[in-house]
Short mmCIF file of C-alpha atoms in Angstrom, two decimals:
data_model
loop_
_atom_site.label_atom_id
_atom_site.label_comp_id
_atom_site.label_asym_id
_atom_site.label_seq_id
_atom_site.Cartn_x
_atom_site.Cartn_y
_atom_site.Cartn_z
CA UNK A 1 -7.54 1.27 -7.78
CA UNK A 2 -6.93 -0.23 -10.98
CA UNK A 3 -3.38 -0.69 -12.55
CA UNK A 4 -4.45 1.49 -15.66
CA UNK A 5 -5.39 4.27 -12.79
CA UNK A 6 -2.08 3.60 -10.82
CA UNK A 7 0.09 4.04 -13.96
CA UNK A 8 -1.90 6.92 -15.38
CA UNK A 9 -1.01 8.68 -11.84
CA UNK A 10 2.89 7.93 -11.73
CA UNK A 11 3.66 8.32 -15.22
CA UNK A 12 4.69 11.89 -14.59
CA UNK A 13 6.90 11.00 -11.77
CA UNK A 14 10.76 11.04 -12.24
CA UNK A 15 12.25 7.38 -12.63
CA UNK A 16 14.86 7.83 -9.57
CA UNK A 17 12.16 9.27 -7.10
CA UNK A 18 10.72 7.51 -4.26
CA UNK A 19 7.13 7.19 -4.01
CA UNK A 20 4.95 7.72 -1.00
CA UNK A 21 1.55 6.56 -0.75
CA UNK A 22 -0.85 8.35 1.55
CA UNK A 23 -3.74 6.40 3.37
CA UNK A 24 -6.38 8.11 4.94
CA UNK A 25 -7.10 6.76 8.52
CA UNK A 26 -8.73 8.01 11.72
CA UNK A 27 -7.16 9.20 14.78
CA UNK A 28 -7.74 7.67 18.33
CA UNK A 29 -10.57 10.15 18.83
CA UNK A 30 -12.09 9.45 15.02
CA UNK A 31 -10.85 12.11 13.33
CA UNK A 32 -9.68 11.74 9.63
CA UNK A 33 -5.81 11.98 9.30
CA UNK A 34 -3.41 11.24 6.72
CA UNK A 35 -0.72 8.38 7.18
CA UNK A 36 2.40 7.63 4.67
CA UNK A 37 2.77 4.01 4.33
CA UNK A 38 5.67 2.37 2.59
CA UNK A 39 4.80 -0.05 0.23
CA UNK A 40 7.08 -2.98 -0.48
CA UNK A 41 4.89 -5.13 -2.74
CA UNK A 42 2.11 -4.92 -4.97
CA UNK A 43 -0.29 -7.50 -5.55
CA UNK A 44 -3.36 -8.18 -8.04
CA UNK A 45 -6.46 -8.92 -7.05
CA UNK A 46 -6.00 -12.79 -7.21
CA UNK A 47 -3.16 -12.53 -4.32
CA UNK A 48 -3.82 -14.91 -1.52
CA UNK A 49 -3.28 -14.55 2.29
CA UNK A 50 -0.77 -17.76 3.09
CA UNK A 51 0.28 -18.56 6.51
CA UNK A 52 4.19 -19.16 6.57
CA UNK A 53 6.48 -20.20 9.50
CA UNK A 54 6.14 -18.99 13.00
CA UNK A 55 2.36 -17.85 12.07
CA UNK A 56 3.39 -14.99 9.57
CA UNK A 57 0.82 -14.25 7.33
CA UNK A 58 1.93 -12.87 3.66
CA UNK A 59 0.20 -12.27 0.20
CA UNK A 60 1.60 -14.40 -2.42
#
């Protein structure tokens, strides 16, 4: 998804509304289901996965 597509999708949502992102996943039997994800960070395509203390990986 591009930044332009995302902006177009959310421009009609109110300023104080909480956003929920729905991801299509598969259940344990392989059937499609929708899962709500809590997004706490949005990064660009150039973000790198970096190893931090205690072996924790983060995108920067």
